[in-house]
XYZ file of C-alpha atoms in Angstrom:
657
model
C 53.862 -124.094 85.642
C 56.721 -121.467 85.641
C 55.880 -118.041 86.967
C 57.195 -114.457 86.952
C 57.537 -112.434 90.170
C 57.401 -108.663 89.517
C 58.744 -106.225 92.157
C 57.964 -102.549 91.466
C 57.317 -99.608 93.781
C 57.524 -101.902 96.870
C 54.713 -104.072 95.461
C 54.875 -107.695 94.374
C 52.913 -109.283 91.513
C 52.937 -112.864 90.275
C 52.208 -113.847 86.654
C 51.898 -117.408 85.390
C 53.898 -118.140 82.222
C 52.333 -119.900 79.264
C 53.384 -120.754 75.736
C 52.938 -117.173 74.471
C 55.217 -114.122 74.463
C 55.048 -111.760 77.472
C 55.322 -108.017 76.530
C 56.827 -105.703 79.184
C 56.641 -101.870 79.047
C 54.589 -98.756 79.728
C 52.164 -99.481 76.872
C 48.726 -100.313 78.366
C 48.407 -103.406 76.131
C 51.534 -104.996 77.672
C 51.081 -108.147 79.769
C 53.329 -106.523 82.396
C 52.569 -102.796 82.502
C 55.362 -100.751 84.130
C 54.687 -97.413 85.836
C 58.195 -95.907 86.007
C 58.769 -93.208 83.314
C 62.257 -94.650 82.762
C 60.600 -97.667 81.173
C 59.983 -97.513 77.413
C 56.493 -98.075 76.030
C 57.726 -101.347 74.531
C 60.693 -102.171 76.745
C 61.329 -105.910 76.357
C 59.558 -109.272 76.025
C 59.933 -112.819 77.367
C 59.622 -115.553 74.721
C 59.362 -119.353 75.042
C 62.296 -121.267 73.497
C 60.939 -124.794 73.545
C 62.717 -125.985 76.648
C 62.768 -122.678 78.499
C 62.512 -118.926 78.103
C 64.618 -115.982 76.968
C 64.349 -112.182 77.350
C 64.693 -109.897 74.288
C 65.207 -106.106 74.522
C 62.680 -104.227 72.305
C 64.936 -101.236 71.583
C 64.386 -99.597 74.966
C 65.908 -96.236 75.826
C 67.447 -97.291 79.175
C 68.295 -100.900 78.344
C 67.377 -104.311 79.735
C 69.584 -106.015 82.355
C 69.818 -109.651 83.505
C 71.559 -110.144 86.849
C 73.086 -106.656 86.467
C 74.393 -107.162 82.901
C 73.106 -105.164 79.917
C 71.668 -107.554 77.330
C 69.846 -107.504 74.005
C 68.857 -111.200 74.128
C 69.549 -113.732 76.888
C 68.476 -117.279 77.811
C 66.884 -117.304 81.280
C 67.478 -119.702 84.141
C 65.519 -120.275 87.283
C 66.066 -117.385 89.718
C 67.405 -114.924 87.081
C 66.547 -111.253 87.752
C 65.417 -109.039 84.849
C 65.706 -105.258 85.468
C 63.583 -103.053 83.183
C 62.731 -99.391 83.850
C 63.097 -99.597 87.631
C 61.182 -102.895 87.979
C 62.768 -106.244 88.942
C 61.268 -109.409 87.457
C 62.336 -112.886 88.675
C 61.883 -116.136 86.766
C 60.463 -118.857 88.984
C 61.716 -117.674 92.377
C 63.576 -114.951 94.248
C 67.028 -116.255 95.231
C 67.808 -116.338 98.953
C 70.920 -114.202 98.472
C 68.959 -111.517 96.592
C 69.280 -108.090 98.298
C 65.517 -107.958 98.588
C 65.575 -110.837 101.106
C 68.642 -109.796 103.119
C 66.748 -107.513 105.452
C 64.925 -110.457 106.956
C 67.891 -112.843 107.038
C 69.835 -113.538 110.253
C 73.158 -111.782 110.715
C 75.124 -115.005 110.332
C 73.730 -115.610 106.870
C 75.236 -112.350 105.656
C 78.783 -113.769 105.559
C 80.456 -116.195 103.199
C 83.719 -118.050 103.659
C 86.533 -118.600 101.193
C 89.737 -118.741 103.240
C 88.444 -116.561 105.999
C 85.130 -114.986 106.884
C 84.168 -111.968 104.673
C 81.313 -109.778 105.906
C 78.317 -109.690 103.579
C 77.400 -106.102 102.508
C 74.298 -104.713 104.055
C 71.224 -104.228 101.942
C 71.839 -100.490 101.784
C 75.472 -101.015 100.739
C 74.451 -103.578 98.167
C 71.767 -101.279 96.750
C 74.258 -98.395 96.620
C 76.786 -100.533 94.757
C 74.093 -101.746 92.389
C 72.931 -98.180 91.702
C 76.505 -97.013 91.169
C 77.184 -99.870 88.766
C 73.944 -99.220 86.914
C 74.756 -95.506 86.714
C 78.248 -96.173 85.352
C 76.850 -98.550 82.738
C 74.275 -95.937 81.733
C 76.977 -93.244 81.544
C 79.092 -95.488 79.369
C 76.173 -96.192 77.041
C 75.142 -92.532 76.945
C 78.696 -91.315 76.262
C 78.969 -93.812 73.428
C 75.697 -92.512 71.976
C 76.569 -88.806 72.116
C 80.136 -89.181 70.824
C 78.868 -91.030 67.736
C 76.258 -88.353 66.828
C 77.560 -85.588 64.519
C 74.284 -83.876 63.626
C 74.197 -80.936 66.055
C 70.383 -80.687 66.330
C 69.932 -84.408 67.056
C 72.940 -84.370 69.411
C 71.474 -81.573 71.531
C 68.166 -83.473 71.814
C 70.013 -86.638 72.890
C 72.078 -84.728 75.487
C 68.968 -83.170 76.987
C 67.071 -86.463 77.152
C 70.078 -88.194 78.746
C 70.503 -85.450 81.373
C 66.821 -85.771 82.347
C 67.136 -89.556 82.470
C 70.270 -89.489 84.658
C 68.737 -87.167 87.257
C 65.006 -88.010 87.025
C 64.297 -84.319 86.380
C 60.854 -83.054 85.408
C 62.146 -80.647 82.734
C 65.447 -79.821 81.070
C 66.811 -76.880 79.080
C 70.040 -76.618 77.103
C 71.371 -73.101 76.521
C 74.343 -72.144 74.330
C 76.196 -68.851 74.089
C 75.779 -66.923 70.832
C 78.310 -64.145 71.214
C 77.200 -62.299 74.337
C 73.612 -63.613 74.128
C 72.132 -66.878 75.431
C 70.040 -69.000 73.055
C 67.675 -71.835 74.045
C 68.622 -74.812 71.853
C 66.479 -77.521 73.534
C 63.556 -77.343 75.983
C 61.911 -80.697 76.878
C 60.246 -82.556 79.724
C 60.723 -86.120 80.952
C 58.230 -87.432 78.351
C 60.307 -85.768 75.574
C 57.652 -83.207 74.767
C 58.780 -79.708 73.782
C 58.394 -77.001 76.433
C 56.626 -74.009 74.898
C 58.079 -70.517 75.412
C 61.222 -71.624 77.292
C 62.245 -67.993 77.919
C 59.352 -67.680 80.353
C 59.682 -71.187 81.814
C 63.088 -70.958 83.520
C 64.975 -68.683 85.875
C 67.303 -67.041 83.404
C 69.272 -65.410 86.228
C 70.320 -68.859 87.522
C 71.600 -69.926 84.090
C 73.455 -66.633 83.624
C 75.010 -66.924 87.096
C 76.271 -70.441 86.396
C 77.671 -69.519 82.972
C 79.343 -66.359 84.273
C 80.943 -68.090 87.282
C 81.629 -71.431 85.612
C 80.422 -73.145 88.808
C 77.461 -75.569 89.093
C 74.417 -74.812 91.252
C 72.315 -77.333 93.194
C 69.272 -76.184 95.148
C 67.019 -78.642 96.982
C 64.411 -75.923 97.641
C 64.865 -72.878 95.427
C 62.055 -70.953 97.125
C 63.968 -70.915 100.407
C 67.545 -70.843 99.046
C 69.251 -67.647 100.308
C 71.670 -67.763 97.360
C 68.763 -67.186 94.978
C 66.947 -64.379 96.785
C 67.711 -61.927 93.948
C 66.159 -64.257 91.336
C 62.571 -62.997 91.424
C 61.542 -65.408 88.671
C 61.878 -68.378 91.057
C 58.826 -67.389 93.075
C 56.862 -66.531 89.931
C 57.686 -69.903 88.362
C 57.184 -71.813 91.635
C 60.469 -73.708 91.290
C 61.423 -76.293 93.906
C 64.441 -78.382 92.907
C 67.010 -76.828 90.523
C 70.258 -78.275 89.136
C 72.344 -76.279 86.663
C 75.874 -77.059 85.418
C 78.054 -75.124 82.933
C 79.256 -76.640 79.659
C 82.985 -76.017 79.244
C 85.432 -76.662 76.401
C 89.125 -75.929 77.026
C 88.306 -73.766 80.053
C 85.800 -71.797 77.982
C 82.120 -71.812 79.004
C 79.930 -72.413 75.948
C 76.546 -72.853 77.658
C 74.689 -74.654 80.424
C 72.404 -77.612 81.199
C 69.469 -76.485 83.363
C 67.208 -79.050 85.117
C 64.324 -78.443 87.510
C 61.243 -79.818 89.227
C 58.332 -77.505 90.009
C 56.476 -79.906 92.274
C 58.935 -81.534 94.682
C 61.943 -80.373 96.635
C 65.120 -82.411 97.238
C 64.688 -84.200 93.898
C 68.398 -83.725 93.152
C 71.247 -84.687 95.494
C 75.069 -84.354 95.400
C 75.282 -87.720 93.656
C 73.125 -86.350 90.809
C 75.411 -83.321 90.604
C 78.507 -85.526 90.454
C 76.967 -87.702 87.751
C 75.829 -84.701 85.700
C 79.273 -83.092 85.942
C 80.844 -86.249 84.575
C 78.282 -86.348 81.790
C 78.506 -82.655 80.879
C 82.264 -82.894 80.128
C 81.605 -85.503 77.441
C 78.546 -83.579 76.240
C 80.536 -80.344 75.797
C 83.223 -82.165 73.799
C 80.546 -83.803 71.624
C 78.909 -80.391 70.979
C 82.240 -78.863 69.984
C 82.988 -81.802 67.671
C 79.535 -81.515 66.058
C 80.042 -77.775 65.562
C 83.433 -78.326 63.941
C 81.930 -81.069 61.768
C 79.106 -78.772 60.667
C 81.553 -75.956 59.872
C 83.676 -78.352 57.838
C 80.563 -79.640 56.060
C 79.385 -76.079 55.308
C 82.802 -75.185 53.932
C 82.800 -78.319 51.806
C 79.332 -77.470 50.475
C 80.463 -73.924 49.699
C 83.441 -75.271 47.780
C 81.174 -77.691 45.917
C 78.802 -74.817 45.166
C 81.650 -72.718 43.795
C 82.755 -75.670 41.677
C 79.221 -76.062 40.335
C 79.051 -72.332 39.639
C 82.370 -72.506 37.844
C 81.191 -75.488 35.806
C 77.947 -73.704 34.868
C 79.876 -70.574 33.933
C 82.251 -72.572 31.767
C 79.351 -74.264 29.981
C 77.507 -70.969 29.489
C 80.573 -69.175 28.188
C 81.776 -71.976 25.945
C 79.678 -70.790 23.015
C 80.668 -67.190 23.655
C 84.349 -68.108 23.622
C 83.972 -69.898 20.295
C 82.184 -66.904 18.826
C 84.756 -64.516 20.288
C 87.584 -66.453 18.655
C 85.903 -66.233 15.251
C 85.440 -62.481 15.655
C 88.777 -61.744 17.329
C 90.036 -59.557 14.502
C 86.802 -57.594 14.366
C 86.841 -56.904 18.109
C 90.574 -56.255 18.468
C 89.820 -52.591 18.990
C 88.256 -53.479 22.363
C 91.763 -54.111 23.719
C 92.753 -50.611 22.707
C 89.947 -48.855 24.505
C 91.259 -45.864 26.362
C 88.805 -46.231 29.241
C 87.181 -49.116 31.070
C 83.470 -49.261 31.874
C 83.347 -52.138 34.382
C 79.883 -51.197 35.687
C 78.323 -51.311 32.212
C 77.804 -54.960 31.245
C 77.888 -55.712 27.522
C 80.119 -57.120 24.801
C 77.730 -56.856 21.837
C 78.561 -54.873 18.713
C 76.098 -52.126 19.701
C 77.683 -51.699 23.130
C 81.236 -51.704 21.735
C 80.201 -48.953 19.307
C 78.876 -46.931 22.249
C 82.087 -47.493 24.256
C 84.215 -46.214 21.348
C 82.062 -43.081 21.186
C 82.436 -42.525 24.940
C 86.223 -42.827 24.602
C 86.197 -39.840 22.275
C 84.009 -37.531 24.375
C 85.001 -38.300 27.975
C 87.932 -35.880 28.254
C 86.069 -33.007 26.639
C 83.583 -30.709 28.362
C 80.958 -30.818 25.617
C 77.372 -31.545 26.699
C 76.230 -35.110 26.070
C 72.648 -36.221 25.388
C 71.907 -39.873 26.181
C 68.824 -41.257 24.445
C 67.293 -44.639 25.119
C 64.212 -46.438 26.352
C 63.377 -46.607 30.062
C 65.473 -49.134 31.914
C 68.440 -49.159 29.514
C 70.844 -47.647 32.073
C 71.163 -44.010 31.035
C 72.316 -42.814 34.475
C 74.918 -45.602 34.552
C 76.401 -44.236 31.309
C 76.291 -40.689 32.702
C 78.237 -41.809 35.773
C 80.773 -43.595 33.566
C 81.310 -40.343 31.641
C 81.897 -38.413 34.867
C 84.079 -40.879 36.772
C 86.336 -41.519 33.769
C 86.785 -37.798 33.054
C 89.103 -35.135 34.512
C 86.148 -33.981 36.643
C 86.062 -37.258 38.625
C 87.381 -35.585 41.798
C 84.389 -33.207 41.906
C 80.748 -34.150 42.547
C 78.349 -36.013 40.282
C 74.825 -34.669 40.907
C 71.660 -36.027 39.303
C 68.023 -34.923 39.112
C 64.953 -36.431 37.456
C 63.217 -33.495 35.779
C 59.934 -35.427 35.507
C 59.737 -36.068 39.240
C 59.209 -32.450 40.395
C 56.755 -29.693 39.468
C 58.222 -26.601 37.813
C 58.509 -24.412 40.950
C 60.232 -27.105 42.987
C 62.507 -28.069 40.095
C 63.680 -24.454 39.727
C 64.455 -24.222 43.452
C 66.208 -27.580 43.354
C 68.397 -26.694 40.369
C 69.201 -23.051 41.144
C 68.831 -22.939 44.937
C 66.902 -20.355 46.966
C 67.331 -17.700 49.633
C 65.654 -17.663 53.001
C 62.173 -16.124 52.784
C 61.918 -16.638 49.010
C 58.692 -18.616 49.534
C 56.679 -20.251 52.299
C 58.837 -22.879 53.989
C 62.169 -21.348 52.873
C 63.570 -20.949 56.383
C 67.233 -20.992 55.307
C 69.460 -20.476 52.294
C 69.947 -23.588 50.174
C 72.444 -24.220 47.396
C 71.097 -25.510 44.114
C 72.335 -28.551 42.219
C 74.219 -26.390 39.726
C 76.213 -24.832 42.553
C 76.794 -28.205 44.232
C 78.083 -29.655 40.942
C 80.610 -26.851 40.428
C 83.726 -28.292 38.689
C 81.814 -31.562 38.354
C 78.929 -33.042 36.337
C 75.168 -32.417 36.503
C 72.991 -35.191 35.112
C 69.478 -34.094 34.067
C 67.309 -37.165 33.492
C 64.047 -37.045 31.494
C 64.899 -33.542 30.321
C 62.176 -33.829 27.671
C 59.504 -33.500 30.392
C 60.536 -29.929 31.352
C 57.959 -27.180 30.955
C 58.599 -24.371 28.413
C 59.333 -21.836 31.150
C 61.823 -24.175 32.798
C 63.454 -24.857 29.420
C 63.942 -21.108 28.951
C 65.546 -20.692 32.388
C 67.848 -23.670 31.804
C 68.916 -22.271 28.429
C 69.864 -18.951 30.064
C 72.048 -20.749 32.644
C 73.811 -22.736 29.919
C 74.453 -19.606 27.858
C 75.631 -17.319 30.675
C 77.279 -20.035 32.855
C 75.772 -18.514 35.993
C 72.731 -19.113 38.187
C 70.625 -16.844 40.338
C 68.941 -18.523 43.322
C 65.186 -18.078 43.727
C 64.702 -14.895 45.760
C 68.354 -13.884 45.287
C 69.855 -10.807 43.590
C 73.424 -11.857 42.902
C 74.393 -14.371 40.205
C 76.755 -17.231 41.010
C 79.310 -18.305 38.394
C 79.329 -22.054 37.706
C 81.570 -24.491 35.883
C 79.439 -27.557 35.264
C 79.403 -30.209 32.563
C 75.857 -31.087 31.514
C 74.883 -34.669 30.707
C 71.192 -35.024 29.920
C 68.981 -37.997 29.115
C 65.548 -38.699 27.694
C 63.470 -41.730 26.797
C 61.725 -39.574 24.193
C 63.024 -38.463 20.816
C 63.894 -34.781 21.496
C 64.213 -34.062 17.785
C 60.625 -35.190 17.297
C 59.529 -33.059 20.292
C 61.225 -30.048 18.666
C 59.332 -30.708 15.412
C 56.053 -30.822 17.360
C 56.870 -27.583 19.205
C 57.112 -29.318 22.592
C 60.831 -28.648 23.121
C 62.918 -25.546 22.436
C 65.140 -25.998 19.417
C 67.921 -23.739 20.782
C 68.033 -25.740 24.029
C 68.053 -28.975 22.036
C 71.180 -27.879 20.148
C 72.807 -26.841 23.427
C 72.227 -30.276 24.945
C 72.926 -32.618 22.033
C 76.416 -31.573 21.001
C 77.169 -35.297 21.251
C 74.326 -37.842 21.281
C 74.795 -41.320 22.745
C 72.110 -43.786 21.699
C 71.631 -46.630 24.180
C 70.357 -49.741 22.399
C 67.352 -51.542 23.927
C 68.064 -54.959 25.413
C 66.164 -56.738 22.647
C 68.748 -55.419 20.140
C 71.681 -56.850 22.102
C 70.333 -60.229 23.222
C 73.872 -61.657 23.255
C 74.520 -59.534 26.377
C 71.663 -61.151 28.338
C 73.725 -64.129 29.725
C 76.411 -61.685 30.935
C 73.804 -59.494 32.641
C 72.027 -62.477 34.207
C 75.226 -63.843 35.760
C 76.222 -60.355 36.916
C 72.920 -59.847 38.734
C 72.969 -63.413 40.148
C 76.429 -62.874 41.646
C 75.507 -59.423 42.966
C 72.271 -60.433 44.715
C 73.616 -63.796 45.918
C 76.399 -61.889 47.674
C 74.053 -59.281 49.157
C 71.619 -61.998 50.336
C 74.531 -64.080 51.718
C 73.577 -67.242 49.878
C 75.255 -69.572 47.403
C 74.787 -68.614 43.768
C 72.253 -71.105 42.306
C 72.606 -73.135 39.143
C 70.479 -72.112 36.163
C 69.026 -74.628 33.745
C 69.996 -74.055 30.134
C 66.336 -73.878 29.051
C 65.757 -70.979 31.477
C 68.650 -69.006 29.963
C 67.322 -69.777 26.496
C 63.895 -68.377 27.444
C 65.478 -65.235 28.917
C 67.523 -64.643 25.775
C 64.442 -65.125 23.600
C 62.287 -62.640 25.544
C 61.896 -59.058 24.205
C 62.315 -57.229 27.588
C 60.158 -54.135 27.069
C 61.454 -52.861 30.431
C 65.051 -53.470 29.283
C 67.875 -54.047 31.795
C 65.771 -52.853 34.745
C 63.107 -55.474 33.984
C 65.779 -58.173 33.558
C 67.333 -57.227 36.920
C 63.949 -57.495 38.654
C 63.328 -60.860 36.973
C 66.682 -62.220 38.189
C 65.940 -61.019 41.733
C 62.534 -62.757 41.552
C 64.124 -65.999 40.327
C 66.721 -65.881 43.080
C 64.031 -65.263 45.731
C 61.574 -67.956 44.576
C 64.079 -70.519 43.315
C 66.192 -72.921 45.337
C 69.653 -74.250 44.571
C 68.573 -74.594 40.953
C 66.571 -72.079 38.897
C 63.951 -73.733 36.708
C 61.254 -72.511 34.326
C 58.517 -72.516 36.949
C 59.950 -69.431 38.725
C 59.727 -67.201 35.633
C 57.180 -64.416 36.033
C 53.818 -64.864 34.265
C 54.453 -61.825 32.056
C 57.664 -63.377 30.725
C 55.962 -66.701 30.016
C 52.954 -65.026 28.350
C 55.083 -62.709 26.215
C 57.221 -65.672 25.168
C 54.151 -67.521 23.887
C 52.775 -64.410 22.166
C 56.109 -63.689 20.532
C 56.371 -67.264 19.267
C 52.996 -66.822 17.561
C 53.830 -63.349 16.173
C 57.184 -64.451 14.699
C 55.584 -67.206 12.672
C 52.812 -64.846 11.520
C 50.504 -67.857 11.144
C 47.903 -69.519 13.315
C 49.401 -72.668 14.780
C 47.617 -75.967 15.202
C 46.128 -75.699 18.697
C 46.190 -79.471 19.185
C 49.900 -79.631 18.365
C 50.580 -76.693 20.654
C 48.665 -78.303 23.548
C 50.457 -81.621 22.961
C 53.819 -79.852 23.014
C 53.057 -78.065 26.279
C 51.673 -81.272 27.840
C 54.746 -83.273 26.858
C 57.151 -80.625 28.197
C 55.319 -80.357 31.533
C 55.105 -84.152 31.938
C 58.824 -84.554 31.233
C 59.641 -81.746 33.675
C 57.417 -83.275 36.401
C 59.113 -86.666 35.917
C 62.525 -85.013 36.271
C 61.501 -83.297 39.494
C 59.925 -86.521 40.840
C 63.033 -88.505 39.781
C 60.923 -90.830 37.641
C 58.277 -91.549 40.322
C 54.949 -91.577 38.458
C 52.786 -91.119 41.545
C 54.701 -87.999 42.613
C 54.766 -86.679 39.051
C 50.984 -87.105 38.763
C 50.526 -85.213 42.039
C 52.695 -82.323 40.737
C 50.609 -82.199 37.549
C 47.325 -82.365 39.518
C 46.128 -85.421 37.544
C 45.569 -89.058 38.471
C 48.257 -91.674 38.013
C 45.997 -93.469 35.504
C 45.678 -90.286 33.391
C 49.448 -89.824 33.506
C 49.976 -93.414 32.374
C 47.710 -92.845 29.333
C 49.550 -89.660 28.368
C 52.940 -91.404 28.708
C 51.733 -94.009 26.263
C 50.325 -91.298 23.953
C 53.605 -89.379 23.750
C 55.832 -92.461 23.822
C 57.610 -91.359 27.002
C 59.494 -94.212 28.661
C 60.402 -93.942 32.350
C 63.317 -95.629 34.125
C 61.112 -98.141 35.961
C 59.691 -99.571 32.748
């Protein structure tokens, strides 16, 4: 009966062949269990072929060889030698001319004759040639593998595993330069397990020395190497053998491959260094190619993202363009506006009316009162008045009158002298003095106390201020723009605001419409905020589903533009490349439902309402799951059977039906 002779680690085993398949590898269930870590768990197998046997590679990492040739499947003959993970397996017999038998052969048998006697290589020479050939074949295979991999993360893993395999290292680390810093990209051991906390696992000084000098370093005993005496981490880490080579591209060092062994010295030799240097040149080129490929891919994705954004913008604005054309005559006056207000987003009739009013008052010095609900952008309008006026070169100063108590507000507006009160250790100019020749914006002026209203009225009448604790008055030339979210006229009627101050402040009144009264501006505001925050967060502007925009337009926005801005920021933070309904805040969804009920002013059929919601959610889950019912059921937190019944109930047909 045929047999297999297994030579591994200077030991010989014999296995009788039968009609079954023989599994070879490190897996304990294999018929031939290999000990060398270079062997794969399922390395290869020997199968009967009727009249003989053949060997089949099982996808091993280091390959299967027959008589020195790399094979995937090969018919076997008597005396053939299979090499797998450091073991040599012979079919039937060991040939007499095999290097393993040369040591015991007489000297005369080591020569062969063709035309003249040729000396037979010694066993050591033969083994050296065999190792060199095997190493070159492995390098060729490895280079082919790394040059075909364009994913940078996978490439770095492959490079590290190959470097460990080529040198039989215990651990390997791949470091790349990130500006002036060094970053650990891969940290693995010979079993391909990740090395935790690589920063503390290697001698960083060795890697830095190699990268700085561009020269490799080989140490057979790092603890006694005089070149490494300054590297204190070597003793702490207990390093023995160390091999580190730089990675260079066009004479530029981009990183290093660091290999070590903490248990044994002299693990690496000059031959390992030579092999690793040959490998690292190809590895560095592959890394650079993968980087360039990733940069090109990122640029392509950015271009595609911009194209998608442009397409979405075109679709969103298509209706607006049609409406604009129909109202071109009515809005022709917009082209004749004397001033631009690029920071105030809005094209609605209410906003155009406000812009025309601002055109008429900007160049004058008359006080302006801006009235509007909280969050409508009153300070934005005040800034537009200042920076479009002749006072734009001077300062714009603002103060929220509701944010400070009366005593602090007086000191803030009029200034104070040193020693005027506890804590006044120096003179300080007030906001009126700082805004000289410019504009002072007083927000929430309706929340001023009566005493503060009287003091403000005196300043407006006399055009001078007297700092707290001061004796001399200071002349001022300031334009006053005030704002309130309350109706000052109503406060005057209730005796809560001075009538004479009211008439001083409201020479011209600008009414800011709430967002609910200019819903046609919501798409413009949404896209403005999306572009702004996408830029500040350094990410691609996402696509927005049409149903999301429809919900936003339909919402009342009690917090006005400020609430809309916060909602957009929330959607951008929680959403991905596409913004869908599920990232809307609960308050928006709840108010939408309440508003739908209020508008109809009737009680709706609860069953119909539930059916509508169920159908919408099922259709949305199927879209997300790309028609997969099992995934859609999981998203909906119901069983697949329940989903199937509801599909039948609502008459929803999926693609796989």
